[in-house]
Short mmCIF file of C-alpha atoms in Angstrom, two decimals:
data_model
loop_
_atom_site.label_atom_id
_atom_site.label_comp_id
_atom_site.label_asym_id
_atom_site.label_seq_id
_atom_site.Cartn_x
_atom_site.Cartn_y
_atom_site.Cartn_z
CA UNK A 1105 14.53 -26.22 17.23
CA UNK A 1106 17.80 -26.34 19.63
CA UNK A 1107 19.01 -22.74 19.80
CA UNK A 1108 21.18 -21.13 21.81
CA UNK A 1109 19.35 -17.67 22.06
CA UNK A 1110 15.83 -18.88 23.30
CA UNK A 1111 14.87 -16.67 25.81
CA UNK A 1112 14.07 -17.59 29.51
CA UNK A 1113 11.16 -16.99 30.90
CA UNK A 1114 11.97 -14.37 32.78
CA UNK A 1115 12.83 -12.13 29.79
CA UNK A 1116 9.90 -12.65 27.40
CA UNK A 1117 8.27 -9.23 28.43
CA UNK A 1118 10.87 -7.62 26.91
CA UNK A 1119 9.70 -8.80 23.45
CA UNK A 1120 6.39 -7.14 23.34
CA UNK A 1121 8.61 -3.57 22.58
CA UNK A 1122 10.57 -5.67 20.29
CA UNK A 1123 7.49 -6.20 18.39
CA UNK A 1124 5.43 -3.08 19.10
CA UNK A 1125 8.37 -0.34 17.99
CA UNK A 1126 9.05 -1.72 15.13
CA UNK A 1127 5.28 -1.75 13.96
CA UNK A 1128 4.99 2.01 15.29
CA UNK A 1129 8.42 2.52 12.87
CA UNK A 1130 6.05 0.56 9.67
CA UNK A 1131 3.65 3.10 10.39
CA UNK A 1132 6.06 5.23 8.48
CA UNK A 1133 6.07 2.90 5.61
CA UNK A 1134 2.58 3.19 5.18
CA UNK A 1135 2.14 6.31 5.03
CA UNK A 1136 5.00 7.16 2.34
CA UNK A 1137 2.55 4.08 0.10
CA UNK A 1138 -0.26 4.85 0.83
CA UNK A 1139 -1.22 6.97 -2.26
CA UNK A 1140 -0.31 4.00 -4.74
CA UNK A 1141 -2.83 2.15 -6.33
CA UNK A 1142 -2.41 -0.59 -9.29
CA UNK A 1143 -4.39 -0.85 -12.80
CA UNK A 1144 -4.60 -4.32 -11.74
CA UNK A 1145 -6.43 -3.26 -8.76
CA UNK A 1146 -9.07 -1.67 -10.27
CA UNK A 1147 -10.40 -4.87 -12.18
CA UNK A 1148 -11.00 -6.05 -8.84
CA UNK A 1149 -13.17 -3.08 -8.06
CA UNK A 1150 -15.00 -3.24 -11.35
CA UNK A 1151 -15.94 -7.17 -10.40
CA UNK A 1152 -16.44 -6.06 -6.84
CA UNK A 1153 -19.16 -3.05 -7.57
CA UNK A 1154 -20.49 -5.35 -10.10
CA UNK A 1155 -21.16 -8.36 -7.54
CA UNK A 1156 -22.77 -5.66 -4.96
CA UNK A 1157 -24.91 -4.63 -7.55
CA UNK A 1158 -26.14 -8.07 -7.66
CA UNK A 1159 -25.47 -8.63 -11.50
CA UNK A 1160 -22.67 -11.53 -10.37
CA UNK A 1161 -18.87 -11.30 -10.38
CA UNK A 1162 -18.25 -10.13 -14.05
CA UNK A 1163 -16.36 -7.48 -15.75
CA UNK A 1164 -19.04 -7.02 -18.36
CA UNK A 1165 -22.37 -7.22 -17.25
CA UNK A 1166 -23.88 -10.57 -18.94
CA UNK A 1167 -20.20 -12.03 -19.78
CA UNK A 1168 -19.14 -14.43 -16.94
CA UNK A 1169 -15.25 -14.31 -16.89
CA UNK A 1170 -13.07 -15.04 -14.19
CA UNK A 1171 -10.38 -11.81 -14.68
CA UNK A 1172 -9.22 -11.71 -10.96
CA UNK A 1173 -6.75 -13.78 -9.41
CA UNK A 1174 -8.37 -14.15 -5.52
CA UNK A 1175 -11.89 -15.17 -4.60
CA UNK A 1176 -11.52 -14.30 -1.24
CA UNK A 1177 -9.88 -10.51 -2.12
CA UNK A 1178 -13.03 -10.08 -4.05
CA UNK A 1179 -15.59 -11.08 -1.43
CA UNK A 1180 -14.00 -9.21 1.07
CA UNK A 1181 -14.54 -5.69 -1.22
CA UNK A 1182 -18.10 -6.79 -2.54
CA UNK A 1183 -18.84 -7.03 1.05
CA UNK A 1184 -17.78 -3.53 1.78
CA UNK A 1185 -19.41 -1.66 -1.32
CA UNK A 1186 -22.59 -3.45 0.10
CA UNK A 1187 -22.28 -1.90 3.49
CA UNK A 1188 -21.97 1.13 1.60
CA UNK A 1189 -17.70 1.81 2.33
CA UNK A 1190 -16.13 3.60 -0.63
CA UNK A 1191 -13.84 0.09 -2.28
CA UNK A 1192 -10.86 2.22 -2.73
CA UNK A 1193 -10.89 3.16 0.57
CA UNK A 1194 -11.44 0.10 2.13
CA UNK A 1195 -8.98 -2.05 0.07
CA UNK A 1196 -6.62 0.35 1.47
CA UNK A 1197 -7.33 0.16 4.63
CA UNK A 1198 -7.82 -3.96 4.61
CA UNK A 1199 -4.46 -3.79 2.93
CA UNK A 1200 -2.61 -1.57 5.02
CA UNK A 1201 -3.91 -3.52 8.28
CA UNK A 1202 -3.17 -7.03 6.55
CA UNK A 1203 0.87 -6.01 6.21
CA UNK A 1204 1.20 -4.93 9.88
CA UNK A 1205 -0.49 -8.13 10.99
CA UNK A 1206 1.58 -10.12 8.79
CA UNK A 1207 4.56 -8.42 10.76
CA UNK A 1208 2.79 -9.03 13.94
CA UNK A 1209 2.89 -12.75 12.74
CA UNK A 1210 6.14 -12.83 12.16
CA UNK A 1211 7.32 -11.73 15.49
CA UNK A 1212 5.08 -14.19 16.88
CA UNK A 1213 6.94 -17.02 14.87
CA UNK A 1214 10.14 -15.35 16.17
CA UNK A 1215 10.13 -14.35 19.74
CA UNK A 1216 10.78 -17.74 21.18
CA UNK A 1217 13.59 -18.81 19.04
CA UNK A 1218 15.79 -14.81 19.60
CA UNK A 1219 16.74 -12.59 22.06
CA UNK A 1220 14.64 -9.24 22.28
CA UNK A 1221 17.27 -7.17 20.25
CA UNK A 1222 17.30 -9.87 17.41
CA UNK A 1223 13.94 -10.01 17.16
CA UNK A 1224 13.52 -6.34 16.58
CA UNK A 1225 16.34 -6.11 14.20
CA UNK A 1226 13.98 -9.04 12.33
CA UNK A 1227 10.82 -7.14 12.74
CA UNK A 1228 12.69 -3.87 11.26
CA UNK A 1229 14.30 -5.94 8.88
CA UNK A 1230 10.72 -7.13 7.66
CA UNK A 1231 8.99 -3.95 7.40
CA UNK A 1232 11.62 -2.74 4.99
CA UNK A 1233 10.70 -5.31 2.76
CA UNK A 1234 9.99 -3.23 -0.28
CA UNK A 1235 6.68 -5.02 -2.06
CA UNK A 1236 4.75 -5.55 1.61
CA UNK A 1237 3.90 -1.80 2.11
CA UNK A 1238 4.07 -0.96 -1.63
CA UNK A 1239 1.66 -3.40 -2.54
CA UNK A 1240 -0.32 -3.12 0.27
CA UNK A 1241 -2.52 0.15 -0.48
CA UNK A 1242 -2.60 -0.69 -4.08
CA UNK A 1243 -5.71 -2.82 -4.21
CA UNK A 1244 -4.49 -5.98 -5.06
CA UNK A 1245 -4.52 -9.22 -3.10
CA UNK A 1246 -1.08 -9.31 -2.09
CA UNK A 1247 -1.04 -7.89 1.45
CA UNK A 1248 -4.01 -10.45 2.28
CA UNK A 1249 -1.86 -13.39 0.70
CA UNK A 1250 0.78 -12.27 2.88
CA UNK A 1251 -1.10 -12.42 6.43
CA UNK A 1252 -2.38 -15.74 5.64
CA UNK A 1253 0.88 -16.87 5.09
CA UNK A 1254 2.28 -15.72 8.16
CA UNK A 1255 -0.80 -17.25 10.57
CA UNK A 1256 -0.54 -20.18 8.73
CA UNK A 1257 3.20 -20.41 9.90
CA UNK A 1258 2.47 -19.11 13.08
CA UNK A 1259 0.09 -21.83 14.24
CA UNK A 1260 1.46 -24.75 11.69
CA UNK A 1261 0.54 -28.01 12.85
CA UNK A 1262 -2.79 -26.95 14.73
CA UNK A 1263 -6.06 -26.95 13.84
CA UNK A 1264 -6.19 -23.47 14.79
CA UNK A 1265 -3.91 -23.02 11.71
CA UNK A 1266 -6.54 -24.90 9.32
CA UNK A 1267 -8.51 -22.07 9.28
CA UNK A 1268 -6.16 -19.46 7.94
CA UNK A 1269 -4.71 -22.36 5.72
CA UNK A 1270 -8.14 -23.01 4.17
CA UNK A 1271 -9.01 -19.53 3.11
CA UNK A 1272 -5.52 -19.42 1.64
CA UNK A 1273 -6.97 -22.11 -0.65
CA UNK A 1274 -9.18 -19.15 -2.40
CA UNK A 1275 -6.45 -16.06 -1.75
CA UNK A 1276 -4.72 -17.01 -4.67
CA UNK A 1277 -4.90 -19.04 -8.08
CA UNK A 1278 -2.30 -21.91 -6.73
CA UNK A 1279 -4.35 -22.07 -3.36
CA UNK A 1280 -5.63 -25.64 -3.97
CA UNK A 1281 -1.78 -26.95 -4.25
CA UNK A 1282 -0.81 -24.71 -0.92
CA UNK A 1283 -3.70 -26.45 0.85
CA UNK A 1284 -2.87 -29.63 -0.16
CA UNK A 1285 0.59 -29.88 0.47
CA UNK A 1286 0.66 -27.53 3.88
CA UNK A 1287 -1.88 -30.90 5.17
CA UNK A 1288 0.44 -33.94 3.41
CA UNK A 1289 3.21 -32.02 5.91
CA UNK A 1290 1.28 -31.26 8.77
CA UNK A 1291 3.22 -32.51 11.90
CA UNK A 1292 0.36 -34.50 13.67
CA UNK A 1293 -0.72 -36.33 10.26
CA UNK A 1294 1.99 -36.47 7.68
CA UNK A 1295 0.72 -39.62 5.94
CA UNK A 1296 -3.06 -39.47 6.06
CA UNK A 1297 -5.29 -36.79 6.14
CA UNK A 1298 -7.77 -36.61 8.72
CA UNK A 1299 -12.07 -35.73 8.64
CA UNK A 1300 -10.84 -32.19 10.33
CA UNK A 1301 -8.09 -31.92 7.64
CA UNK A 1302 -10.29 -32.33 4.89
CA UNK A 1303 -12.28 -29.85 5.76
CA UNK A 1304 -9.97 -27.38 4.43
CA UNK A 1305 -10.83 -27.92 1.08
CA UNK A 1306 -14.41 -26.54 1.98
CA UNK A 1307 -13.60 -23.01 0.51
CA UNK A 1308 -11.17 -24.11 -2.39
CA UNK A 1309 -13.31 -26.76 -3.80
CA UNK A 1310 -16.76 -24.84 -2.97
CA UNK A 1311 -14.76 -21.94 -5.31
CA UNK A 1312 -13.96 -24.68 -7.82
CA UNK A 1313 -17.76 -26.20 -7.89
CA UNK A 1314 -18.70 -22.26 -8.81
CA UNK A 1315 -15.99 -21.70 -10.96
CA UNK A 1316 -17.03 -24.62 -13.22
CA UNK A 1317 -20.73 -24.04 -12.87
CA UNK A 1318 -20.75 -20.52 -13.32
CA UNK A 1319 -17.37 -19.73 -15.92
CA UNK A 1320 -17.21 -23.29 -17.52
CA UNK A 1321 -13.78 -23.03 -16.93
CA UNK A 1322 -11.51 -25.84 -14.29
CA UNK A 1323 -8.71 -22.76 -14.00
CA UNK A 1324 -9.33 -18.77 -13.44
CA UNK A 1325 -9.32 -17.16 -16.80
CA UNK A 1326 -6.04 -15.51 -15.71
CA UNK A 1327 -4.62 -18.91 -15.42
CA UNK A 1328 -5.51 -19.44 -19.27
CA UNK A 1329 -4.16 -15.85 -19.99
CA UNK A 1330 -0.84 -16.18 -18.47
CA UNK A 1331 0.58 -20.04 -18.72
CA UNK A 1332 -0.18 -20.49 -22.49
CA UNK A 1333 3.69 -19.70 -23.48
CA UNK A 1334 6.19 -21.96 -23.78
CA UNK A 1335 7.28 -24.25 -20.71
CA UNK A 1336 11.16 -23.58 -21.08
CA UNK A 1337 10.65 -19.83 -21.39
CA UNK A 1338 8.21 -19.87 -18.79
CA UNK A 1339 10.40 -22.12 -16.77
CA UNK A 1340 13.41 -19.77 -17.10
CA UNK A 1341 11.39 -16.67 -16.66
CA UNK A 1342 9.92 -18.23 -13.07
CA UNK A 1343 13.46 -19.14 -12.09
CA UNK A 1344 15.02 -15.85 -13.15
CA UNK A 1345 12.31 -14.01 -11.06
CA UNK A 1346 12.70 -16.27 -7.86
CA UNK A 1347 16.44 -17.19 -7.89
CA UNK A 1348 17.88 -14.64 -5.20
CA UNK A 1349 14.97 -15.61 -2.55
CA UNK A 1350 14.73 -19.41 -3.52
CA UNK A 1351 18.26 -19.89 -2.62
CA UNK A 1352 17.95 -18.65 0.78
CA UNK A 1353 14.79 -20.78 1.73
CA UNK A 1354 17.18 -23.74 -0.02
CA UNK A 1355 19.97 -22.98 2.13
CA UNK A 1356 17.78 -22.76 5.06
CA UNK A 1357 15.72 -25.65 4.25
CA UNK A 1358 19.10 -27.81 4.83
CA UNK A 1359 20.26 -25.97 7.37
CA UNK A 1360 17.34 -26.14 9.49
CA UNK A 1361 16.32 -28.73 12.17
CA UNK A 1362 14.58 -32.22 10.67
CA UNK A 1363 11.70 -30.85 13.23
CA UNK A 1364 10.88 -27.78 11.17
CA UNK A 1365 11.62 -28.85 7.70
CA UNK A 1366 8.73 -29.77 6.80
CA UNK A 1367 7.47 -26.21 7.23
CA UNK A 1368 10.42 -24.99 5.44
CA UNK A 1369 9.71 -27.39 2.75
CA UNK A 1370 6.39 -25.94 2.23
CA UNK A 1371 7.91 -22.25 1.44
CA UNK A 1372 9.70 -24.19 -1.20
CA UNK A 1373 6.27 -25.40 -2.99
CA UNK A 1374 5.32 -21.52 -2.47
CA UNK A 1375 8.13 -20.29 -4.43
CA UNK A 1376 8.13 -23.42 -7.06
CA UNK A 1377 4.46 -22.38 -7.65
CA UNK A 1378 5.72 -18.76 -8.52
CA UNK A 1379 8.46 -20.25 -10.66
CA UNK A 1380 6.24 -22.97 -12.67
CA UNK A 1381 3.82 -19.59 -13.50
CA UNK A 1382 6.60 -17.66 -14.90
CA UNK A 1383 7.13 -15.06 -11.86
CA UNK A 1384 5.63 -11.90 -12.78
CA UNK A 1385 6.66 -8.18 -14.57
CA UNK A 1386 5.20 -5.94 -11.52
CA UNK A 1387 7.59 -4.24 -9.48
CA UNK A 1388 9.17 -5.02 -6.46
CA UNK A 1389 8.68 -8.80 -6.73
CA UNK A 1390 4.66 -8.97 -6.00
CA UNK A 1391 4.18 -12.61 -6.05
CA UNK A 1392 7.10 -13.18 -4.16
CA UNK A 1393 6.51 -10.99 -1.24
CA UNK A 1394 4.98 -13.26 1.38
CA UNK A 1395 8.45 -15.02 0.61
CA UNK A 1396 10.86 -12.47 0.98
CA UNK A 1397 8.98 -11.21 4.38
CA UNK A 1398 9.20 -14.30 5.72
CA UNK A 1399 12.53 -14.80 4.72
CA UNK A 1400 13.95 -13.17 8.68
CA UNK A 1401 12.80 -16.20 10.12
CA UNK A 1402 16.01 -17.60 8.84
CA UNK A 1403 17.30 -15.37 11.08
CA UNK A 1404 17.80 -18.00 14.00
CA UNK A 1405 19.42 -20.64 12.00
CA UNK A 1406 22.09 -18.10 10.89
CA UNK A 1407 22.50 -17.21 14.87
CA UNK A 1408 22.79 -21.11 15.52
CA UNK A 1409 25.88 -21.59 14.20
CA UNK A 1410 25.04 -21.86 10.52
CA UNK A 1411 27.12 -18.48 9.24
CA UNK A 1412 27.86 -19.19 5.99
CA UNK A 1413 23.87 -18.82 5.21
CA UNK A 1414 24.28 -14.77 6.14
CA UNK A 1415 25.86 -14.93 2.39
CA UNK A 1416 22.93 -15.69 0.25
CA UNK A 1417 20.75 -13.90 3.31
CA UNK A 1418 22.31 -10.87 2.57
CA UNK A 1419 21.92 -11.61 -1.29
CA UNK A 1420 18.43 -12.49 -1.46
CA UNK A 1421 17.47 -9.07 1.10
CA UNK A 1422 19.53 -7.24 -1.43
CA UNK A 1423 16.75 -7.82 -4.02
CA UNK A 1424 13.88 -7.19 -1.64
CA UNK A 1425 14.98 -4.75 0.91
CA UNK A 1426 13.98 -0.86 -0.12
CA UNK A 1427 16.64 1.35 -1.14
CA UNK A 1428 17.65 3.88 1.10
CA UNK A 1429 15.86 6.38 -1.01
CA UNK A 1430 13.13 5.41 0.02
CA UNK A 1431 13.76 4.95 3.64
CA UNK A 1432 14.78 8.56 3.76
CA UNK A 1433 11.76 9.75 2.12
CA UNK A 1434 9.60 7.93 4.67
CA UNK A 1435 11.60 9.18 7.55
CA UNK A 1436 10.73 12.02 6.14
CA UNK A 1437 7.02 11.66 6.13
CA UNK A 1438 6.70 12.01 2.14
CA UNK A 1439 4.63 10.20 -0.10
CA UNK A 1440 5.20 8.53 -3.00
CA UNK A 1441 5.19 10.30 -6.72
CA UNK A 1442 2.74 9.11 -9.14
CA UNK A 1443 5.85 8.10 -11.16
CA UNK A 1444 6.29 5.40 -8.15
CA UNK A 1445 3.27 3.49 -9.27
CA UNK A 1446 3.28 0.55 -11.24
CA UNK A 1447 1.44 1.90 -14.25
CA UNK A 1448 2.67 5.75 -13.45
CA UNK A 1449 0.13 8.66 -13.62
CA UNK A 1450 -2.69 5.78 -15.64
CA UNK A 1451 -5.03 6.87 -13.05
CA UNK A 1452 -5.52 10.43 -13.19
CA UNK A 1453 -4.60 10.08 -17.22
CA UNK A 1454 -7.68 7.21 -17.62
CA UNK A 1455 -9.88 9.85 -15.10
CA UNK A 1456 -9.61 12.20 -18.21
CA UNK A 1457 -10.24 9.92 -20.82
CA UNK A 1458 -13.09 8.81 -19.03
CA UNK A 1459 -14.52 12.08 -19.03
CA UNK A 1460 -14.31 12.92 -22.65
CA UNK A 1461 -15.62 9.21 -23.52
CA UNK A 1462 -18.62 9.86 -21.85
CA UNK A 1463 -19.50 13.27 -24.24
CA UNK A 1464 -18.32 11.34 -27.41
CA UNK A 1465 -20.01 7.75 -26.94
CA UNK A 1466 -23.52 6.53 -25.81
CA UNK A 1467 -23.88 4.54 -22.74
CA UNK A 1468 -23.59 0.94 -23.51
CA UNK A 1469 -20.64 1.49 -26.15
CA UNK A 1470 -18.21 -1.30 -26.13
CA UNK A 1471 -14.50 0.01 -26.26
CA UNK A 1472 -11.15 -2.21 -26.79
CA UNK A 1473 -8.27 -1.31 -24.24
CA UNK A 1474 -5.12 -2.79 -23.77
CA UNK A 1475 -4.96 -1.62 -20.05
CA UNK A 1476 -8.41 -2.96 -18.46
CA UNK A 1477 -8.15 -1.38 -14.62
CA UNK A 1478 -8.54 2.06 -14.62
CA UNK A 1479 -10.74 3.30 -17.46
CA UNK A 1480 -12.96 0.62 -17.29
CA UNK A 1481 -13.79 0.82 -13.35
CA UNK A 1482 -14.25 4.71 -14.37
CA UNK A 1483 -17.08 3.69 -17.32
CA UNK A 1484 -19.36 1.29 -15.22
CA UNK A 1485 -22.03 1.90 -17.75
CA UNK A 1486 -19.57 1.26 -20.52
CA UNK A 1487 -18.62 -2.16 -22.42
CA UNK A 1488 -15.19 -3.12 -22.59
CA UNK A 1489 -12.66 -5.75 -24.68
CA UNK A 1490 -9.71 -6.59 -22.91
CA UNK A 1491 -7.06 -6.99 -25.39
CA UNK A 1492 -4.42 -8.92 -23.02
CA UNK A 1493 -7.07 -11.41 -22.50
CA UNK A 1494 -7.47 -11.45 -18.36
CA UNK A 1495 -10.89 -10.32 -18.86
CA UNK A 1496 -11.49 -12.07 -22.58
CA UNK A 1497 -12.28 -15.38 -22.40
CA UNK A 1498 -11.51 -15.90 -26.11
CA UNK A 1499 -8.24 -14.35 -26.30
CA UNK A 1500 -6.96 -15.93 -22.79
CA UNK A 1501 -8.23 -19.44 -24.58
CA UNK A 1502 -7.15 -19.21 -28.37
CA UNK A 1503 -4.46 -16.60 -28.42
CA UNK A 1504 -0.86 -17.88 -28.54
CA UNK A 1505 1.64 -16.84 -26.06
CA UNK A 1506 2.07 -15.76 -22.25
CA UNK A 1507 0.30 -13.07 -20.60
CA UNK A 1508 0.95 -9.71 -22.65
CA UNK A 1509 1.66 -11.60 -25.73
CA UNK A 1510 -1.73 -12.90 -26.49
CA UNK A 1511 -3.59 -10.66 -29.02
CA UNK A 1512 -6.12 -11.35 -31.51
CA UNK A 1513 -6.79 -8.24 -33.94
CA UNK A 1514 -9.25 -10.07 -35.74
CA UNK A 1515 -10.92 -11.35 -33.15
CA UNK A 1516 -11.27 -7.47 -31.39
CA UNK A 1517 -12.40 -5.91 -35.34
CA UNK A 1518 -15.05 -8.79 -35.31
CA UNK A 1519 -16.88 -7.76 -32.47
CA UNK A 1520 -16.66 -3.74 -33.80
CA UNK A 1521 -15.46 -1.74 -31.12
CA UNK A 1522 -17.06 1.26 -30.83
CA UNK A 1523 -13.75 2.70 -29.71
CA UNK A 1524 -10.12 1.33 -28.95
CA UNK A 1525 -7.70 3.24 -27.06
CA UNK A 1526 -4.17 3.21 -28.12
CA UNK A 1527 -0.22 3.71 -26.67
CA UNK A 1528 2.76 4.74 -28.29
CA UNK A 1529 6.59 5.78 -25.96
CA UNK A 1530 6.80 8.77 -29.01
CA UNK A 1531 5.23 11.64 -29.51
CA UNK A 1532 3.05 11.12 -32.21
CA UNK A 1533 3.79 12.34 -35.75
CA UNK A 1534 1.42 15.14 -37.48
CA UNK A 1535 0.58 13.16 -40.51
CA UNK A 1536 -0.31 9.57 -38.59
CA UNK A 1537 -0.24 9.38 -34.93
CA UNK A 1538 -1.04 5.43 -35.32
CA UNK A 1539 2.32 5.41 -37.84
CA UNK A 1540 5.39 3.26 -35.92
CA UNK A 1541 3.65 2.80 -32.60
CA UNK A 1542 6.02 1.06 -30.14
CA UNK A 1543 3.77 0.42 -27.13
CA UNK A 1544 2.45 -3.09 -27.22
CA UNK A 1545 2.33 -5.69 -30.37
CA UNK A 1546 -1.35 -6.03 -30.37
CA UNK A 1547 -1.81 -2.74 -30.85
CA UNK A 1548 0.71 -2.49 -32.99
CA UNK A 1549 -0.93 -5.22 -35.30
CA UNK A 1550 -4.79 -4.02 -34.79
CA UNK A 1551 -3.46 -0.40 -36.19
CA UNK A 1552 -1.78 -2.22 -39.10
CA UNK A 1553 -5.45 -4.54 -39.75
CA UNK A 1554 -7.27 -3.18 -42.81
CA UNK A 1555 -10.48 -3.49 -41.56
CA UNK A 1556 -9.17 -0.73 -38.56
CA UNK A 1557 -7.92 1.41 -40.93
CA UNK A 1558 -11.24 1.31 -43.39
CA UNK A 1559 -13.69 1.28 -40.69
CA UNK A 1560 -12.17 3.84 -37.66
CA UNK A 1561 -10.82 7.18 -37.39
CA UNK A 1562 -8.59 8.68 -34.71
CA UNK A 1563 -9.73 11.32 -32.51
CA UNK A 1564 -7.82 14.69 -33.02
CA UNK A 1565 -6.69 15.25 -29.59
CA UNK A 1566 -4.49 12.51 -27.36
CA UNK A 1567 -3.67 11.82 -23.03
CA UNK A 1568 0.07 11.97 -22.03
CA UNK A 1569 1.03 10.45 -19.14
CA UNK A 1570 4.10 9.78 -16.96
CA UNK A 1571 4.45 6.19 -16.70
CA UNK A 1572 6.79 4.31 -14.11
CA UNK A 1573 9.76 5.47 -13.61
CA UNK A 1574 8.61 8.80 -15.17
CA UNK A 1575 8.99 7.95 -19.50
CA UNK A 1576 6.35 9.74 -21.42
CA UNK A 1577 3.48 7.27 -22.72
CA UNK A 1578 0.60 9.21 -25.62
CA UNK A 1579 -3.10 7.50 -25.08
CA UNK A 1580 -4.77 7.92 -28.24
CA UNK A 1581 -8.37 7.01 -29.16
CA UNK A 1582 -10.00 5.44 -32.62
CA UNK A 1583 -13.35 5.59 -32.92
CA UNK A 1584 -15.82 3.64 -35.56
CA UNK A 1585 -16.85 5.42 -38.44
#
């Protein structure tokens, strides 16, 4: 790329500071984060202690179901619960270390193409990018999607890069379309693809090979869970998500030099990917992260002469950049509330419901919940329907709808629940406390199903819990007659 701030030789010392400081400064980041952990998180540690255990990577033991969206996430914790390393723990600590090398990464990308003080501002810039540090102690694949990412655009075009390219083939659900299209736009072999090339379809289509032998299924069952709405609300729901940070990789896709656009244009597959899924309801823009980090290595092209990009720039970091609330509480060295989760106080809540399951219901019992992280990691020894469908190959397959509208009340009162735990946003009422719930639809409809109401009773007592953003949410528990 011309550019008029490339450094000379003489001054690249000056950029390992520029680099190092600002990862010193993320250290403050992660420590205000480090506390949060997602529901979604946990179904990776329920698969993970399940697959060191040697009874295969299932939710329920003897029900093969592909609930988790990365392979690679998975092995990586399996691994450490077989060395004996508390998961929790390490998924922090993998995910933590994965968003400062992503930043490391970036700098990498950076340093040639901007002066030392740009390339801090950049680096600063990054870290502040809300979802990287959020997401990255919360046990979910994210900050790992993110490094791989960033090597892969730090050492595009080499076969070096293959490497981190390939396992990004099994990071994620839409890995097999990254791979492919990251190789059709390689520099050295844009037409054909080459013996080494191929080989980065080892991991992907090794995963794919086990996916179909082992789940019977071409797609993760999360895939079948989440993309079986309608394509125009799905569409509009992707684009809605992605607009702000897809207009600033367009901009800088046309504004960049016909030597690097081929790199560019692979960010723009990335983020089409996220929009053809329908984006996603987690905070802080999870899926889109890797994107919006990344997004500071428009940074040069702005300095080159192309100014009017620092308009949608400056849009797009306004959707991704942490508000100054929470910069002040981590230059303060606090840590975030349990109302700063994505599912609120769940954790603790699902802790204690654990504890009275376990004196009401046998070992073995199979209980219906809508959310399938916590409670069920908690009750190893327990059974457990997942009434969204990520974990329920039935309702993921023949349930209408997109993720979170799928439910299947007859289905769940077919295979008699032992227990089902249920929601409601108001406290609930003396005379009913399953009367006008207002949580989720299924739910809603499985409280409504005759065969619930002849067959189960509801347990005196009920959880409340803070959720996100600190609204009160009422767990309540039916049990089988």
């Amino acid at each position: 790329m011309a550019n008029s701030t490339v450094q000379s030789p003489n001054r690249r010392h000056s950029t390992i500071p520029a680099i190092v400081i600002p990862l010193l400064i993320s250290l403050l980041w992660a420590k205000h984060f480090w506390p949060h952990l997602s529901d979604d998180g946990a179904i990776f540690f329920r698969y993970a202690e399940n697959l060191a255990a040697g009874h295969g990577p299932v939710w329920n033991l003897g029900e093969p179901v592909e609930g988790f969206s990365s392979p690679l996430w998975l092995l990586l914790l399996s691994a450490a619960v077989i060395l004996g390393a508390p998961v929790i723990a390490v998924a922090k600590w993998m995910g933590i270390s994965f968003a400062l090398l992503s930043l490391i990464c970036l700098g990498l990308s950076l340093k040639d193409n901007v002066e030392a003080p740009y390339l801090s501002a950049s680096m600063v810039g990054a870290s502040l990018t809300a979802g990287l540090f959020y997401w990255a102690p919360s046990g979910m694949e994210t900050p790992l999607v993110v490094f791989l990412w960033s090597v892969t655009w730090y050492l595009w075009g080499t076969h070096r890069g293959l490497i981190p390219l390939s396992l990004l083939g099994v990071a994620r659900p839409e890995g097999a379309l990254l791979v492919l299209s990251a190789l059709l736009l390689w520099k050295d072999s844009p037409k054909a693809l080459k013996g080494i090339h191929l080989l980065s379809f080892l991991p992907v289509g090794l995963w794919f090979c086990f996916r179909l032998w082992y789940y019977g299924d071409f797609f993760p069952n999360t895939y079948y869970a989440k993309m079986g709405g309608a394509l125009t609300e799905r569409l509009l729901s992707g684009w809605n998500y992605s607009a702000p940070i897809l207009l600033v990789w367009g901009c800088a896709f046309f504004s960049a030099e016909k030597s690097v656009r081929r790199q560019w244009l692979w960010i723009l597959i990335g983020l089409l990917s996220v929009v053809w899924g329908g984006g996603d309801w987690m905070w802080w823009g999870r899926l889109l992260v890797p994107f919006s980090m990344l997004l500071w290595l428009a940074f040069p092209v702005i300095l080159n002469g192309r100014w009017w990009l620092i308009v949608p720039f400056l849009w797009g970091l306004s959707h991704v950049l942490l508000p100054y609330k929470g910069v002040l509480a981590c230059l303060q060295l606090k840590t975030l509330p349990e109302i700063g989760w994505q599912e609120g106080t769940l954790m603790p809540s699902s802790q204690a419901q654990a504890d009275v399951i376990r004196t009401i219901l046998p070992s073995g019992s199979l209980i219906a919940v809508n959310h399938a992280g916590f409670l069920p990691y908690f009750l190893p020894e327990y059974q457990f329907i997942d009434m969204t469908g990520l974990n329920d190959h039935h309702i993921a397959h023949s349930a209408r709808g997109a993720l979170h509208q799928k439910y299947d009340p007859e289905y769940v009162l077919s295979r008699a629940p032992n227990a089902i735990l249920f929601h409601r946003r108001t406290p609930p009422p003396d005379e009913s406390m399953l009367s006008e719930l207002d949580y989720w639809a299924g739910e809603t409809a499985l409280a409504a199903h005759p065969d619930f109401k002849a067959n189960y009773s509801v347990l005196g007592d009920y959880w409340v819990r803070k959720a996100s953003g600190g609204s009160t949410v009422y767990a309540i528990l039916g049990l089988r007659l």
